[in-house]
Coordinates of C-alpha atoms in Angstrom, one line a residue:
E267 CA -40.3 -25.0 101.5
D268 CA -39.6 -22.9 104.5
R269 CA -39.1 -19.6 102.1
F270 CA -42.6 -20.3 100.5
S271 CA -44.3 -20.9 104.1
G272 CA -42.4 -18.5 105.5
M273 CA -42.3 -15.5 103.4
I274 CA -44.7 -15.8 100.5
E275 CA -48.1 -17.0 102.0
P276 CA -48.0 -14.6 104.9
A277 CA -47.3 -11.9 102.6
V278 CA -49.8 -12.6 100.1
A279 CA -52.5 -13.8 102.2
A280 CA -52.0 -10.2 104.1
A281 CA -52.3 -8.2 100.9
F282 CA -55.3 -10.1 99.4
G283 CA -56.8 -10.1 103.2
V284 CA -57.3 -14.0 103.2
P285 CA -56.0 -16.7 106.2
V286 CA -53.1 -18.3 105.0
H287 CA -54.2 -21.9 105.7
E288 CA -56.9 -21.1 103.1
L289 CA -54.3 -20.8 100.3
R290 CA -53.4 -24.6 100.7
A291 CA -56.7 -25.7 101.0
R292 CA -57.9 -28.5 98.6
T293 CA -60.7 -27.0 97.0
R294 CA -60.6 -23.7 94.9
R295 CA -62.4 -21.6 97.5
T296 CA -63.5 -17.8 96.5
A297 CA -62.0 -16.2 93.5
T298 CA -60.3 -14.0 95.9
V299 CA -58.6 -17.0 97.3
A300 CA -57.9 -18.7 94.0
L301 CA -56.2 -15.4 92.5
A302 CA -53.9 -15.0 95.8
R303 CA -52.9 -18.7 95.4
Q304 CA -51.8 -17.9 91.9
C305 CA -50.1 -15.1 93.0
V306 CA -48.2 -17.3 95.6
M307 CA -47.5 -19.6 92.8
Y308 CA -46.0 -16.8 90.7
L309 CA -44.1 -15.3 93.0
A310 CA -42.2 -18.7 94.1
H311 CA -41.6 -19.1 90.4
T312 CA -40.0 -15.9 89.6
T313 CA -38.7 -15.1 92.8
F314 CA -37.1 -18.3 93.9
G315 CA -37.0 -19.8 90.3
W316 CA -38.9 -23.0 91.3
S317 CA -40.1 -25.2 89.0
H318 CA -43.8 -25.7 88.5
A319 CA -43.4 -29.1 89.4
A320 CA -42.0 -28.2 93.0
I321 CA -44.7 -25.2 93.5
G322 CA -46.9 -28.1 92.5
A323 CA -45.9 -30.5 95.2
V324 CA -45.6 -27.8 98.2
C325 CA -49.0 -26.3 97.3
G326 CA -50.7 -29.7 96.1
R327 CA -51.6 -28.7 93.0
N328 CA -50.0 -30.6 89.4
R329 CA -47.8 -28.6 87.6
R330 CA -49.9 -27.6 84.8
T331 CA -52.2 -26.0 87.6
V332 CA -49.0 -23.9 88.6
A333 CA -48.3 -23.2 85.2
H334 CA -51.9 -21.7 84.5
G335 CA -51.5 -19.9 87.5
C336 CA -48.0 -18.4 86.5
R337 CA -49.6 -17.5 82.9

């Protein structure tokens, strides 16, 4: 989780211009935040090789939501 919260989330939040805490919010928020969150999930999966279930556990989402974000 250190790489996730220490590297990916801040970089994506800065790129999308959204606060980092919005990425872990329980609700969808705005379309921009939702897309940024999907990018975080995709990067965690492709860069670090994390499983969808592991990413879901960190993000507070289920593995199907993560799989959708990665698509």
